[in-house]
CSV table of C-alpha atoms in Angstrom, one decimal:
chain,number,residue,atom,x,y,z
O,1,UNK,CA,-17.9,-27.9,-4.8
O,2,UNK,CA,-17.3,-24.3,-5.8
O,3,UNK,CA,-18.5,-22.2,-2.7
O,4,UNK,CA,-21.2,-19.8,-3.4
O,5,UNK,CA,-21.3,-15.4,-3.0
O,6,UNK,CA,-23.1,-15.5,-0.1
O,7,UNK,CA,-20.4,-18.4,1.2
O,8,UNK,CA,-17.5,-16.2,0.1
O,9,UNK,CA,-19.3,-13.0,1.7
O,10,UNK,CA,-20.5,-14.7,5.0
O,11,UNK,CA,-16.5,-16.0,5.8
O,12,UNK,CA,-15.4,-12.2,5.0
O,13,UNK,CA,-17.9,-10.9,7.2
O,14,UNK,CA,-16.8,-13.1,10.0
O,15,UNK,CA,-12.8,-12.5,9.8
O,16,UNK,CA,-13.5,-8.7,9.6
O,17,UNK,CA,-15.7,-9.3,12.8
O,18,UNK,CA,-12.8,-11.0,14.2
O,19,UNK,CA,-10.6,-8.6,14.0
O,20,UNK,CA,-9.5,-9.0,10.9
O,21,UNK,CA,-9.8,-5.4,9.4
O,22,UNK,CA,-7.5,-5.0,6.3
O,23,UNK,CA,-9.4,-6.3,3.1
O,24,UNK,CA,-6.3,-6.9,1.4
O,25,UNK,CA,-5.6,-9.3,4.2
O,26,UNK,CA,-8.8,-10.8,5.0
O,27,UNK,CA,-8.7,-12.1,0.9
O,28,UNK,CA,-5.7,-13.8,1.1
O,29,UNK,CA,-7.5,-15.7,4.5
O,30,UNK,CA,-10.9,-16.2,2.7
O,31,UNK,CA,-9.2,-17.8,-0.3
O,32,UNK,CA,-6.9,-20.3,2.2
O,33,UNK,CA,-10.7,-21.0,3.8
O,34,UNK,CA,-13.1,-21.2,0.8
O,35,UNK,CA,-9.7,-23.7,-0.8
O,36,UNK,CA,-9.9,-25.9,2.7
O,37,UNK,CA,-13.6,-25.9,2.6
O,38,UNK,CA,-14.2,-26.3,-1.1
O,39,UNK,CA,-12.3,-29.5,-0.8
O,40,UNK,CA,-14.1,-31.0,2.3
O,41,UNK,CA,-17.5,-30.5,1.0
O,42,UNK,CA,-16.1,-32.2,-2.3
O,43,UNK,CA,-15.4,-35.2,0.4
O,44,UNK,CA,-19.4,-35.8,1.9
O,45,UNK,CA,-22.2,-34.3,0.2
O,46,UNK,CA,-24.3,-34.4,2.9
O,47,UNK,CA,-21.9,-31.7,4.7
O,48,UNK,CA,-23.7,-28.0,4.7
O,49,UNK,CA,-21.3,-25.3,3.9
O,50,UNK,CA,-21.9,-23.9,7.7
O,51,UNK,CA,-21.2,-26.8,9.7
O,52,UNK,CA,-18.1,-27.2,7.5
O,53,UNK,CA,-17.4,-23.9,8.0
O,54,UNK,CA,-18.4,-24.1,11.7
O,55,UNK,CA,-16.2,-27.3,11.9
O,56,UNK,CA,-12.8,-25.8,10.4
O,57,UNK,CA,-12.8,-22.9,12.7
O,58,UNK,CA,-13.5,-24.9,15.5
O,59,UNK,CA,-9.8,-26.6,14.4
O,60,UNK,CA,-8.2,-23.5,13.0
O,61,UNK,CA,-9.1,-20.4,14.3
O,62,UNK,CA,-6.8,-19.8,16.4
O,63,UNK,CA,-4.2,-20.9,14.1
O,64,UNK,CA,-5.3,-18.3,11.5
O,65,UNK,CA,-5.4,-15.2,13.7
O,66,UNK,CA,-2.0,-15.8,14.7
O,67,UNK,CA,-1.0,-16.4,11.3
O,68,UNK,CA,-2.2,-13.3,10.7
O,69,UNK,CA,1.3,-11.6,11.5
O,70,UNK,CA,2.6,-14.4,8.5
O,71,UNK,CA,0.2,-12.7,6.1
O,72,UNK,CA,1.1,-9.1,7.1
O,73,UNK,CA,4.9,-9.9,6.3
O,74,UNK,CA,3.6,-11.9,3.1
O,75,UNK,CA,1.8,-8.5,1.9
O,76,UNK,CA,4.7,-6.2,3.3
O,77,UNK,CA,7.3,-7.9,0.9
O,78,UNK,CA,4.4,-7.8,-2.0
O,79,UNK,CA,4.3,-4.1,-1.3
O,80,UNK,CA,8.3,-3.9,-1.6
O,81,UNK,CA,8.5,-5.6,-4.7
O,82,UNK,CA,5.6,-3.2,-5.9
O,83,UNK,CA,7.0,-0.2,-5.4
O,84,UNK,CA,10.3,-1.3,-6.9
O,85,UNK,CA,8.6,-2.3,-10.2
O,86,UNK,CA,6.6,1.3,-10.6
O,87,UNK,CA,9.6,3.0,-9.5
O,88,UNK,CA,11.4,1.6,-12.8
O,89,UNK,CA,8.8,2.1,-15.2
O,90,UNK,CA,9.4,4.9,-17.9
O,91,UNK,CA,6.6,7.1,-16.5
O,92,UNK,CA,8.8,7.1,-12.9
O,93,UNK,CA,11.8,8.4,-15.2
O,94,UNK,CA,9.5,11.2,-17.2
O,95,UNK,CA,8.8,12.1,-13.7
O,96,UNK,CA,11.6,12.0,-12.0
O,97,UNK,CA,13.5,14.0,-15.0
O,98,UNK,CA,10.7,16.4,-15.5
O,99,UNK,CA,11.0,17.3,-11.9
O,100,UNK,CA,14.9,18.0,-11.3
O,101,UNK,CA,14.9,20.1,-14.7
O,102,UNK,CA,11.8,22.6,-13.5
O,103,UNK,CA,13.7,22.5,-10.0
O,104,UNK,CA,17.3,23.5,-11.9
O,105,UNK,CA,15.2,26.1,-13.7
O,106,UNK,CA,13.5,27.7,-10.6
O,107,UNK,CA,16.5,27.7,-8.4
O,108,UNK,CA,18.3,29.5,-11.4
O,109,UNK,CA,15.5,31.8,-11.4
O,110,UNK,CA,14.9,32.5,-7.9
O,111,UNK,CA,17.9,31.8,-5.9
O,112,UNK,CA,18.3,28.7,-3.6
O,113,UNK,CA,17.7,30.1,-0.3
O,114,UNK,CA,14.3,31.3,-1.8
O,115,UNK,CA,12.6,28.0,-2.6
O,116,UNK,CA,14.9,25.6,-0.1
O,117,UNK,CA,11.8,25.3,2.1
O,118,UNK,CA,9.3,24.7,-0.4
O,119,UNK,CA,11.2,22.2,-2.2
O,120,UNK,CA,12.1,20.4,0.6
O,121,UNK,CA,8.6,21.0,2.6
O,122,UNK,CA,6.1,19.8,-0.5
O,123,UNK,CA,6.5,16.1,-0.9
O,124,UNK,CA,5.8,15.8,2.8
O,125,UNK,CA,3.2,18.1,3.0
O,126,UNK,CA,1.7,16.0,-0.2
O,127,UNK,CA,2.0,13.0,1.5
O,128,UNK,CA,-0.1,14.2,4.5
O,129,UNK,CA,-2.5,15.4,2.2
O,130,UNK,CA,-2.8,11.7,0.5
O,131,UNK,CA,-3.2,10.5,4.2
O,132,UNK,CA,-6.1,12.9,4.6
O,133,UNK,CA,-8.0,12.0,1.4
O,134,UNK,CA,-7.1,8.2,2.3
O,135,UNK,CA,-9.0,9.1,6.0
O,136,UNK,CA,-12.0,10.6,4.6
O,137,UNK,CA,-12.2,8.0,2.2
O,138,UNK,CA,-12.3,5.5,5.1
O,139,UNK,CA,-14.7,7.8,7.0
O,140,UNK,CA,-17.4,9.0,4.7
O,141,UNK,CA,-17.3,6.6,1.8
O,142,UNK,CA,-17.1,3.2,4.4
O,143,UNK,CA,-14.3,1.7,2.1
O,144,UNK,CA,-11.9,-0.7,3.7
O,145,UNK,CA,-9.0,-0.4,4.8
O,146,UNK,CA,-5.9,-1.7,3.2
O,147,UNK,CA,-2.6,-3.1,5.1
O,148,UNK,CA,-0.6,-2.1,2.3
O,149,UNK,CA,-1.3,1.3,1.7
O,150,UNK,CA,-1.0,2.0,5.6
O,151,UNK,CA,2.6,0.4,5.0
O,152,UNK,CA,3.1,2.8,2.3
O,153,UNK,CA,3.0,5.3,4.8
O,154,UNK,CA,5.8,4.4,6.2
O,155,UNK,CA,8.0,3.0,4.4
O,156,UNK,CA,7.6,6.8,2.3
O,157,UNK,CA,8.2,8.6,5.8
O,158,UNK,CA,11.5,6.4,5.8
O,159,UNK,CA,12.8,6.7,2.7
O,160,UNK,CA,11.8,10.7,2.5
O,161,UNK,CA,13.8,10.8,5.7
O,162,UNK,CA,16.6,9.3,4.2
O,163,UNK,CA,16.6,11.5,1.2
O,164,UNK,CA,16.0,14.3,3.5
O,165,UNK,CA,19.5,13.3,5.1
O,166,UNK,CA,21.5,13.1,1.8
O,167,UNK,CA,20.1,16.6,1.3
O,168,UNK,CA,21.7,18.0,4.7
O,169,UNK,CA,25.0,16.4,4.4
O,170,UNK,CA,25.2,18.3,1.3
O,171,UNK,CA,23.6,21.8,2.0
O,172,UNK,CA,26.9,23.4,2.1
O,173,UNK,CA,27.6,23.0,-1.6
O,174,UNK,CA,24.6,25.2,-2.1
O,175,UNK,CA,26.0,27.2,-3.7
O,176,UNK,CA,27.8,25.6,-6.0
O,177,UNK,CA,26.5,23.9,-9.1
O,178,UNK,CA,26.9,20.5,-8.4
O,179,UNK,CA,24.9,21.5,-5.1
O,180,UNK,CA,22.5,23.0,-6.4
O,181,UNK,CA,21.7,19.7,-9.2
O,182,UNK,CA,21.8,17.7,-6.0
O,183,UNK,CA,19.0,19.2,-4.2
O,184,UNK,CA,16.9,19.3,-7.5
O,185,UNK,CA,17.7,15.6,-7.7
O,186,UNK,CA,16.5,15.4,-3.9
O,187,UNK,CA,13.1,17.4,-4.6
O,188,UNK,CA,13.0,15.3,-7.8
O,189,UNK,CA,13.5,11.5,-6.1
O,190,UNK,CA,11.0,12.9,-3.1
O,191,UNK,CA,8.2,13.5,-5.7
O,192,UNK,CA,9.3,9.9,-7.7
O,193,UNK,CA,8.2,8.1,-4.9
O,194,UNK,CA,5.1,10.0,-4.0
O,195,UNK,CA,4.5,8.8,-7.7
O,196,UNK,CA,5.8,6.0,-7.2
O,197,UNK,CA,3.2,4.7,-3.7
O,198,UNK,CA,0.4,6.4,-5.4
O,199,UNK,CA,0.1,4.2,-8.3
O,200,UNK,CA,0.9,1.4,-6.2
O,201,UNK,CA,-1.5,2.3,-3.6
O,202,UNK,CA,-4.4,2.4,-6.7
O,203,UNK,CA,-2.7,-1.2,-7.8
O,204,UNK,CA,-3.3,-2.6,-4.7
O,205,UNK,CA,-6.6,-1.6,-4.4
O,206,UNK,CA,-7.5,-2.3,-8.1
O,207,UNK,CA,-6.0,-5.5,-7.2
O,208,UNK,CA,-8.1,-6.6,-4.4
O,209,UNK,CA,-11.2,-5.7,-6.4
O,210,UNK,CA,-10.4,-8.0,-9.4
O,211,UNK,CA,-8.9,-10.8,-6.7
O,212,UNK,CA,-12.7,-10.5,-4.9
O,213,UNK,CA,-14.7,-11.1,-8.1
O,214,UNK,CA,-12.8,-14.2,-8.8
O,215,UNK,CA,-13.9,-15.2,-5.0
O,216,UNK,CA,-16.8,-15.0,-5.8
């Protein structure tokens, strides 16, 4: 028995009451519940969806909220594997090489020490702008929050910190010309990933939209 809308919205409704706050979360734990239930009403017809429903969390509600950690992990390594894949497509490398070629140009132009700040100060500066727009989003528009774009966060103050890093241990070739395609290629990888996360963070939320309907 193929549980209804108002089946598949009434479980959602009570996982995001129980604490359950990240959509992309609570759909992976509504599908594992409509599957379980599906199959037991299958078993009795004379079962209502809500005392099967009321019956299963009885059992399993605890089970699930701790499982919840096993579904974070589960959509952490999903994210990973997302961000690798849109970080080698060819509009990553059209990116990436547009980038370091307008930064060679404008350090030519302008001298290093004139634009070291900006170049190093912008893709972080971006990214707390996306964070912003991602908070008013939440805030004015009611739209739910995701588990893996918060993760995008930081995994992109990581990695920017990393690059960051490559980007000290070579300031003092500055000057030279290899130095200076280095922190182009710096600026250029920083703005690759801020690529990269925002088309994955539209994925994953494109994703959960298409995954819902199918719910229900």
């Amino acid at each position: 028995m193929k549980l209804s809308k108002e089946n598949i919205q009434f479980i959602d409704t009570y996982l995001e009451n129980s604490e359950i706050h990240f959509a992309d979360i609570r759909m992976e734990m509504v599908d594992h519940i409509a599957s379980a239930l599906e199959a037991e009403l299958e078993l009795s017809n004379e079962l209502s969806f809500y005392d099967a429903f009321k019956a299963y969390m009885v059992c399993n509600k605890a089970r699930l909220l701790q499982d919840n950690e096993g579904f974070l992990r589960n959509t952490y390594n999903n994210l990973l594997k997302l961000i690798w894949i849109n970080m080698l497509t060819i509009n990553s490398l059209l990116v990436f090489l547009g980038v370091i070629i307008s930064a060679r140009l404008f350090i030519n132009n302008f001298g290093f020490e004139t634009i070291e700040t900006a170049i190093f100060s912008f893709p972080l500066l971006f990214f707390i702008v996306l964070g912003i727009v991602y908070l008013v989003v939440l805030r004015v528009f009611n739209y739910d929050r995701f588990s893996g774009v918060e993760r995008i966060g930081l995994v992109y103050v990581f990695l920017f910190q990393v690059v960051n890093a490559l980007h000290l241990l070579t300031k003092y070739q500055a000057e030279s010309e290899s130095g200076q395609w280095i922190a182009a290629g710096v600026f250029a990888i920083s703005c690759t990933l801020i690529y990269a996360f925002v088309k994955t963070a539209v994925s994953i939320m494109r994703n959960y939209e298409k995954e819902y309907k199918k719910l229900v």
